[in-house]
Amino acid sequence: MRVIDEAPALTKAAAPGERALGVLSAVALFAVLAAAGANSVPVLLGCVVLVGALALVLRWRWSHLRAPGQRPHTKAEEAVFLFAPVTLAIPGLKVLWDNPADPAAACVSAAVPALVPAVYLVLRWRR
């Protein structure tokens, strides 16, 4: 019985700090992509923005894969995360080719790649 009591619980809730950092990450991702899409940025800066956005998205995935005591990913979480890096192409087309959009269109195109990782995080936090 002692071995069973010492086994890690795979249903522990996410810490409040992790949740706050997840919300902050989604907001920052949206803000940076919207600002880069609405303004004329050099190609090199656009590449840095997109690589940084991809690194942020992948970092959340890696942190959930490597954290001890985490439950396995469900098929829904896997499916949602599959689209997270792909959706970065929506604002990426405007950013890389220095083709700024109007602010409303930039916000809409930045909302999709910010929303998909947010949905992934909410699914991960749902226990």
Short mmCIF file of N, CA and C in Angstrom, two decimals:
data_model
loop_
_atom_site.label_atom_id
_atom_site.label_comp_id
_atom_site.label_asym_id
_atom_site.label_seq_id
_atom_site.Cartn_x
_atom_site.Cartn_y
_atom_site.Cartn_z
N MET A 1 0.82 -1.19 0.00
CA MET A 1 0.00 0.00 0.00
C MET A 1 0.86 1.26 0.00
N ARG A 2 2.02 1.19 0.62
CA ARG A 2 2.89 2.35 0.66
C ARG A 2 3.38 2.70 -0.74
N VAL A 3 3.64 1.72 -1.57
CA VAL A 3 4.09 1.96 -2.94
C VAL A 3 2.99 2.67 -3.73
N ILE A 4 1.77 2.28 -3.52
CA ILE A 4 0.65 2.91 -4.21
C ILE A 4 0.51 4.36 -3.76
N ASP A 5 0.67 4.62 -2.47
CA ASP A 5 0.55 5.98 -1.96
C ASP A 5 1.65 6.88 -2.47
N GLU A 6 2.83 6.33 -2.76
CA GLU A 6 3.96 7.12 -3.23
C GLU A 6 3.98 7.31 -4.74
N ALA A 7 3.07 6.67 -5.43
CA ALA A 7 3.02 6.80 -6.90
C ALA A 7 2.60 8.22 -7.27
N PRO A 8 3.17 8.75 -8.37
CA PRO A 8 2.80 10.12 -8.76
C PRO A 8 1.36 10.20 -9.22
N ALA A 9 0.72 11.28 -8.89
CA ALA A 9 -0.66 11.51 -9.33
C ALA A 9 -0.63 12.21 -10.68
N LEU A 10 -1.27 11.60 -11.66
CA LEU A 10 -1.27 12.17 -13.01
C LEU A 10 -2.43 13.14 -13.21
N THR A 11 -3.18 13.38 -12.18
CA THR A 11 -4.34 14.26 -12.33
C THR A 11 -4.18 15.57 -11.57
N LYS A 12 -2.96 15.90 -11.17
CA LYS A 12 -2.79 17.16 -10.43
C LYS A 12 -3.01 18.34 -11.37
N ALA A 13 -3.61 19.36 -10.82
CA ALA A 13 -3.94 20.55 -11.62
C ALA A 13 -2.69 21.37 -11.88
N ALA A 14 -2.75 22.15 -12.93
CA ALA A 14 -1.63 23.04 -13.27
C ALA A 14 -1.50 24.12 -12.20
N ALA A 15 -0.29 24.50 -11.94
CA ALA A 15 -0.03 25.54 -10.95
C ALA A 15 -0.55 26.88 -11.45
N PRO A 16 -0.93 27.76 -10.54
CA PRO A 16 -1.40 29.10 -10.98
C PRO A 16 -0.34 29.86 -11.77
N GLY A 17 0.92 29.66 -11.44
CA GLY A 17 1.98 30.33 -12.19
C GLY A 17 2.05 29.85 -13.63
N GLU A 18 1.83 28.55 -13.83
CA GLU A 18 1.83 28.01 -15.18
C GLU A 18 0.65 28.55 -15.98
N ARG A 19 -0.47 28.65 -15.34
CA ARG A 19 -1.65 29.19 -16.03
C ARG A 19 -1.46 30.67 -16.40
N ALA A 20 -0.90 31.43 -15.47
CA ALA A 20 -0.66 32.85 -15.75
C ALA A 20 0.36 33.01 -16.88
N LEU A 21 1.40 32.18 -16.85
CA LEU A 21 2.40 32.24 -17.91
C LEU A 21 1.82 31.82 -19.25
N GLY A 22 0.90 30.87 -19.26
CA GLY A 22 0.24 30.46 -20.49
C GLY A 22 -0.62 31.57 -21.08
N VAL A 23 -1.36 32.25 -20.24
CA VAL A 23 -2.18 33.37 -20.72
C VAL A 23 -1.29 34.49 -21.22
N LEU A 24 -0.23 34.79 -20.48
CA LEU A 24 0.72 35.83 -20.90
C LEU A 24 1.38 35.45 -22.22
N SER A 25 1.70 34.19 -22.41
CA SER A 25 2.31 33.73 -23.67
C SER A 25 1.36 33.92 -24.85
N ALA A 26 0.10 33.57 -24.66
CA ALA A 26 -0.88 33.71 -25.75
C ALA A 26 -1.09 35.18 -26.10
N VAL A 27 -1.15 36.04 -25.08
CA VAL A 27 -1.33 37.47 -25.33
C VAL A 27 -0.10 38.06 -26.02
N ALA A 28 1.08 37.67 -25.57
CA ALA A 28 2.31 38.17 -26.19
C ALA A 28 2.43 37.69 -27.63
N LEU A 29 2.08 36.44 -27.87
CA LEU A 29 2.12 35.90 -29.23
C LEU A 29 1.19 36.68 -30.15
N PHE A 30 -0.02 36.96 -29.67
CA PHE A 30 -0.98 37.73 -30.45
C PHE A 30 -0.46 39.14 -30.72
N ALA A 31 0.05 39.79 -29.69
CA ALA A 31 0.49 41.18 -29.83
C ALA A 31 1.67 41.31 -30.79
N VAL A 32 2.63 40.43 -30.68
CA VAL A 32 3.81 40.51 -31.54
C VAL A 32 3.45 40.20 -32.98
N LEU A 33 2.65 39.17 -33.20
CA LEU A 33 2.27 38.83 -34.57
C LEU A 33 1.38 39.89 -35.20
N ALA A 34 0.48 40.47 -34.41
CA ALA A 34 -0.38 41.53 -34.95
C ALA A 34 0.43 42.78 -35.27
N ALA A 35 1.36 43.13 -34.41
CA ALA A 35 2.18 44.32 -34.66
C ALA A 35 3.08 44.11 -35.87
N ALA A 36 3.65 42.92 -36.00
CA ALA A 36 4.52 42.65 -37.15
C ALA A 36 3.72 42.58 -38.44
N GLY A 37 2.49 42.08 -38.37
CA GLY A 37 1.66 42.00 -39.57
C GLY A 37 1.11 43.33 -40.02
N ALA A 38 0.92 44.26 -39.08
CA ALA A 38 0.34 45.55 -39.43
C ALA A 38 1.38 46.57 -39.87
N ASN A 39 2.63 46.33 -39.52
CA ASN A 39 3.69 47.27 -39.85
C ASN A 39 4.64 46.68 -40.88
N SER A 40 5.34 47.53 -41.53
CA SER A 40 6.35 47.09 -42.49
C SER A 40 7.64 46.79 -41.73
N VAL A 41 7.94 45.51 -41.61
CA VAL A 41 9.16 45.10 -40.90
C VAL A 41 10.15 44.52 -41.90
N PRO A 42 11.44 44.69 -41.65
CA PRO A 42 12.43 44.07 -42.54
C PRO A 42 12.32 42.55 -42.50
N VAL A 43 12.78 41.92 -43.54
CA VAL A 43 12.65 40.47 -43.66
C VAL A 43 13.38 39.77 -42.52
N LEU A 44 14.53 40.25 -42.15
CA LEU A 44 15.29 39.62 -41.08
C LEU A 44 14.53 39.69 -39.76
N LEU A 45 13.94 40.84 -39.46
CA LEU A 45 13.15 40.97 -38.25
C LEU A 45 11.90 40.09 -38.32
N GLY A 46 11.30 39.98 -39.49
CA GLY A 46 10.16 39.09 -39.66
C GLY A 46 10.52 37.64 -39.40
N CYS A 47 11.70 37.24 -39.86
CA CYS A 47 12.16 35.87 -39.59
C CYS A 47 12.37 35.65 -38.10
N VAL A 48 12.94 36.64 -37.43
CA VAL A 48 13.16 36.54 -35.98
C VAL A 48 11.82 36.43 -35.25
N VAL A 49 10.84 37.19 -35.67
CA VAL A 49 9.51 37.14 -35.05
C VAL A 49 8.90 35.76 -35.23
N LEU A 50 8.95 35.23 -36.43
CA LEU A 50 8.34 33.93 -36.68
C LEU A 50 9.08 32.79 -35.99
N VAL A 51 10.40 32.85 -35.96
CA VAL A 51 11.17 31.81 -35.26
C VAL A 51 10.91 31.90 -33.76
N GLY A 52 10.82 33.10 -33.23
CA GLY A 52 10.49 33.27 -31.82
C GLY A 52 9.10 32.74 -31.49
N ALA A 53 8.14 33.00 -32.37
CA ALA A 53 6.78 32.50 -32.16
C ALA A 53 6.75 30.97 -32.21
N LEU A 54 7.48 30.40 -33.15
CA LEU A 54 7.55 28.94 -33.23
C LEU A 54 8.24 28.36 -32.00
N ALA A 55 9.28 29.01 -31.53
CA ALA A 55 9.98 28.54 -30.32
C ALA A 55 9.06 28.59 -29.11
N LEU A 56 8.24 29.63 -29.01
CA LEU A 56 7.31 29.74 -27.89
C LEU A 56 6.28 28.62 -27.92
N VAL A 57 5.73 28.36 -29.09
CA VAL A 57 4.73 27.31 -29.23
C VAL A 57 5.34 25.94 -28.92
N LEU A 58 6.51 25.68 -29.47
CA LEU A 58 7.14 24.38 -29.23
C LEU A 58 7.62 24.22 -27.79
N ARG A 59 7.98 25.32 -27.15
CA ARG A 59 8.44 25.25 -25.76
C ARG A 59 7.33 24.78 -24.83
N TRP A 60 6.10 25.21 -25.08
CA TRP A 60 5.00 24.72 -24.26
C TRP A 60 4.81 23.22 -24.44
N ARG A 61 4.92 22.78 -25.66
CA ARG A 61 4.76 21.34 -25.93
C ARG A 61 5.85 20.55 -25.23
N TRP A 62 7.10 21.00 -25.36
CA TRP A 62 8.21 20.29 -24.75
C TRP A 62 8.12 20.30 -23.24
N SER A 63 7.64 21.40 -22.68
CA SER A 63 7.53 21.43 -21.22
C SER A 63 6.48 20.45 -20.72
N HIS A 64 5.42 20.24 -21.50
CA HIS A 64 4.42 19.25 -21.09
C HIS A 64 4.89 17.83 -21.33
N LEU A 65 5.74 17.63 -22.31
CA LEU A 65 6.25 16.28 -22.56
C LEU A 65 7.29 15.88 -21.53
N ARG A 66 8.07 16.84 -21.04
CA ARG A 66 9.19 16.53 -20.16
C ARG A 66 8.86 16.64 -18.68
N ALA A 67 7.75 17.25 -18.34
CA ALA A 67 7.43 17.46 -16.93
C ALA A 67 7.08 16.13 -16.26
N PRO A 68 7.63 15.89 -15.08
CA PRO A 68 7.30 14.65 -14.38
C PRO A 68 5.87 14.70 -13.84
N GLY A 69 5.23 13.57 -13.83
CA GLY A 69 3.89 13.47 -13.28
C GLY A 69 2.79 13.99 -14.17
N GLN A 70 3.07 14.24 -15.43
CA GLN A 70 2.03 14.71 -16.35
C GLN A 70 1.31 13.52 -16.96
N ARG A 71 0.05 13.68 -17.17
CA ARG A 71 -0.71 12.62 -17.83
C ARG A 71 -0.36 12.60 -19.31
N PRO A 72 -0.56 11.47 -19.97
CA PRO A 72 -0.27 11.41 -21.41
C PRO A 72 -1.21 12.34 -22.19
N HIS A 73 -0.75 12.76 -23.36
CA HIS A 73 -1.56 13.62 -24.22
C HIS A 73 -2.74 12.83 -24.78
N THR A 74 -3.88 13.48 -24.86
CA THR A 74 -5.04 12.86 -25.48
C THR A 74 -4.97 13.09 -26.99
N LYS A 75 -5.82 12.41 -27.71
CA LYS A 75 -5.84 12.60 -29.17
C LYS A 75 -6.29 14.01 -29.54
N ALA A 76 -7.20 14.57 -28.76
CA ALA A 76 -7.64 15.94 -29.05
C ALA A 76 -6.49 16.93 -28.86
N GLU A 77 -5.70 16.76 -27.81
CA GLU A 77 -4.56 17.64 -27.58
C GLU A 77 -3.52 17.49 -28.69
N GLU A 78 -3.29 16.27 -29.10
CA GLU A 78 -2.34 16.03 -30.21
C GLU A 78 -2.83 16.69 -31.49
N ALA A 79 -4.12 16.57 -31.77
CA ALA A 79 -4.67 17.15 -33.00
C ALA A 79 -4.61 18.67 -32.97
N VAL A 80 -4.93 19.26 -31.84
CA VAL A 80 -4.89 20.72 -31.74
C VAL A 80 -3.45 21.20 -31.88
N PHE A 81 -2.52 20.53 -31.22
CA PHE A 81 -1.14 21.00 -31.29
C PHE A 81 -0.54 20.81 -32.68
N LEU A 82 -1.03 19.85 -33.43
CA LEU A 82 -0.53 19.65 -34.79
C LEU A 82 -0.70 20.91 -35.63
N PHE A 83 -1.76 21.66 -35.39
CA PHE A 83 -2.04 22.85 -36.18
C PHE A 83 -1.36 24.11 -35.65
N ALA A 84 -0.81 24.05 -34.44
CA ALA A 84 -0.21 25.25 -33.85
C ALA A 84 0.95 25.81 -34.68
N PRO A 85 1.95 25.01 -35.05
CA PRO A 85 3.02 25.58 -35.88
C PRO A 85 2.56 25.94 -37.29
N VAL A 86 1.58 25.22 -37.81
CA VAL A 86 1.11 25.47 -39.17
C VAL A 86 0.37 26.80 -39.26
N THR A 87 -0.35 27.16 -38.21
CA THR A 87 -1.12 28.40 -38.25
C THR A 87 -0.23 29.64 -38.21
N LEU A 88 1.03 29.47 -37.88
CA LEU A 88 1.95 30.63 -37.90
C LEU A 88 2.17 31.14 -39.33
N ALA A 89 1.81 30.34 -40.31
CA ALA A 89 1.95 30.77 -41.70
C ALA A 89 0.93 31.84 -42.07
N ILE A 90 -0.17 31.92 -41.34
CA ILE A 90 -1.22 32.90 -41.68
C ILE A 90 -0.66 34.33 -41.55
N PRO A 91 -0.14 34.74 -40.40
CA PRO A 91 0.46 36.08 -40.36
C PRO A 91 1.87 36.08 -40.97
N GLY A 92 2.48 34.92 -41.06
CA GLY A 92 3.84 34.84 -41.58
C GLY A 92 3.95 35.28 -43.03
N LEU A 93 2.92 35.06 -43.81
CA LEU A 93 2.96 35.48 -45.21
C LEU A 93 3.05 37.00 -45.32
N LYS A 94 2.35 37.70 -44.46
CA LYS A 94 2.41 39.17 -44.48
C LYS A 94 3.75 39.67 -43.93
N VAL A 95 4.25 38.98 -42.90
CA VAL A 95 5.47 39.44 -42.24
C VAL A 95 6.69 39.22 -43.12
N LEU A 96 6.80 38.05 -43.71
CA LEU A 96 8.01 37.73 -44.48
C LEU A 96 8.11 38.49 -45.78
N TRP A 97 6.99 38.72 -46.44
CA TRP A 97 7.05 39.39 -47.73
C TRP A 97 6.84 40.89 -47.62
N ASP A 98 6.96 41.41 -46.41
CA ASP A 98 6.87 42.85 -46.17
C ASP A 98 5.64 43.45 -46.84
N ASN A 99 4.52 42.80 -46.60
CA ASN A 99 3.26 43.21 -47.18
C ASN A 99 2.30 43.52 -46.03
N PRO A 100 2.43 44.69 -45.40
CA PRO A 100 1.62 44.97 -44.21
C PRO A 100 0.13 45.01 -44.52
N ALA A 101 -0.63 44.51 -43.57
CA ALA A 101 -2.08 44.52 -43.69
C ALA A 101 -2.64 45.66 -42.85
N ASP A 102 -3.91 45.96 -43.05
CA ASP A 102 -4.52 46.95 -42.17
C ASP A 102 -4.62 46.36 -40.76
N PRO A 103 -4.73 47.19 -39.73
CA PRO A 103 -4.69 46.68 -38.35
C PRO A 103 -5.75 45.63 -38.04
N ALA A 104 -6.94 45.77 -38.59
CA ALA A 104 -7.99 44.78 -38.31
C ALA A 104 -7.63 43.42 -38.91
N ALA A 105 -7.15 43.43 -40.15
CA ALA A 105 -6.75 42.17 -40.78
C ALA A 105 -5.54 41.55 -40.09
N ALA A 106 -4.63 42.38 -39.62
CA ALA A 106 -3.47 41.87 -38.90
C ALA A 106 -3.88 41.23 -37.58
N CYS A 107 -4.85 41.82 -36.92
CA CYS A 107 -5.35 41.24 -35.66
C CYS A 107 -6.05 39.91 -35.90
N VAL A 108 -6.83 39.84 -36.95
CA VAL A 108 -7.52 38.58 -37.27
C VAL A 108 -6.51 37.49 -37.64
N SER A 109 -5.51 37.84 -38.44
CA SER A 109 -4.54 36.82 -38.84
C SER A 109 -3.64 36.42 -37.67
N ALA A 110 -3.45 37.28 -36.70
CA ALA A 110 -2.64 36.94 -35.52
C ALA A 110 -3.46 36.19 -34.47
N ALA A 111 -4.78 36.33 -34.52
CA ALA A 111 -5.63 35.68 -33.53
C ALA A 111 -5.61 34.16 -33.67
N VAL A 112 -5.56 33.67 -34.89
CA VAL A 112 -5.59 32.22 -35.11
C VAL A 112 -4.37 31.53 -34.51
N PRO A 113 -3.13 31.96 -34.81
CA PRO A 113 -1.99 31.27 -34.20
C PRO A 113 -1.86 31.52 -32.71
N ALA A 114 -2.51 32.52 -32.16
CA ALA A 114 -2.50 32.72 -30.71
C ALA A 114 -3.58 31.89 -30.04
N LEU A 115 -4.67 31.66 -30.73
CA LEU A 115 -5.78 30.90 -30.17
C LEU A 115 -5.50 29.40 -30.12
N VAL A 116 -4.85 28.87 -31.13
CA VAL A 116 -4.60 27.43 -31.17
C VAL A 116 -3.73 26.96 -30.00
N PRO A 117 -2.59 27.59 -29.71
CA PRO A 117 -1.84 27.16 -28.51
C PRO A 117 -2.62 27.40 -27.22
N ALA A 118 -3.46 28.44 -27.18
CA ALA A 118 -4.28 28.68 -25.98
C ALA A 118 -5.27 27.53 -25.78
N VAL A 119 -5.87 27.06 -26.85
CA VAL A 119 -6.78 25.91 -26.76
C VAL A 119 -6.01 24.68 -26.29
N TYR A 120 -4.81 24.48 -26.83
CA TYR A 120 -3.98 23.35 -26.40
C TYR A 120 -3.70 23.43 -24.90
N LEU A 121 -3.35 24.62 -24.42
CA LEU A 121 -3.05 24.77 -22.99
C LEU A 121 -4.28 24.53 -22.14
N VAL A 122 -5.43 25.02 -22.57
CA VAL A 122 -6.65 24.79 -21.81
C VAL A 122 -6.98 23.30 -21.77
N LEU A 123 -6.79 22.61 -22.87
CA LEU A 123 -7.01 21.16 -22.88
C LEU A 123 -6.04 20.44 -21.95
N ARG A 124 -4.80 20.90 -21.91
CA ARG A 124 -3.81 20.29 -21.01
C ARG A 124 -4.14 20.56 -19.55
N TRP A 125 -4.70 21.73 -19.26
CA TRP A 125 -5.00 22.08 -17.88
C TRP A 125 -6.28 21.43 -17.41
N ARG A 126 -7.10 21.01 -18.33
CA ARG A 126 -8.35 20.34 -17.96
C ARG A 126 -7.98 18.96 -17.43
N ARG A 127 -8.30 18.70 -16.21
CA ARG A 127 -7.93 17.41 -15.61
C ARG A 127 -9.15 16.59 -15.34
#
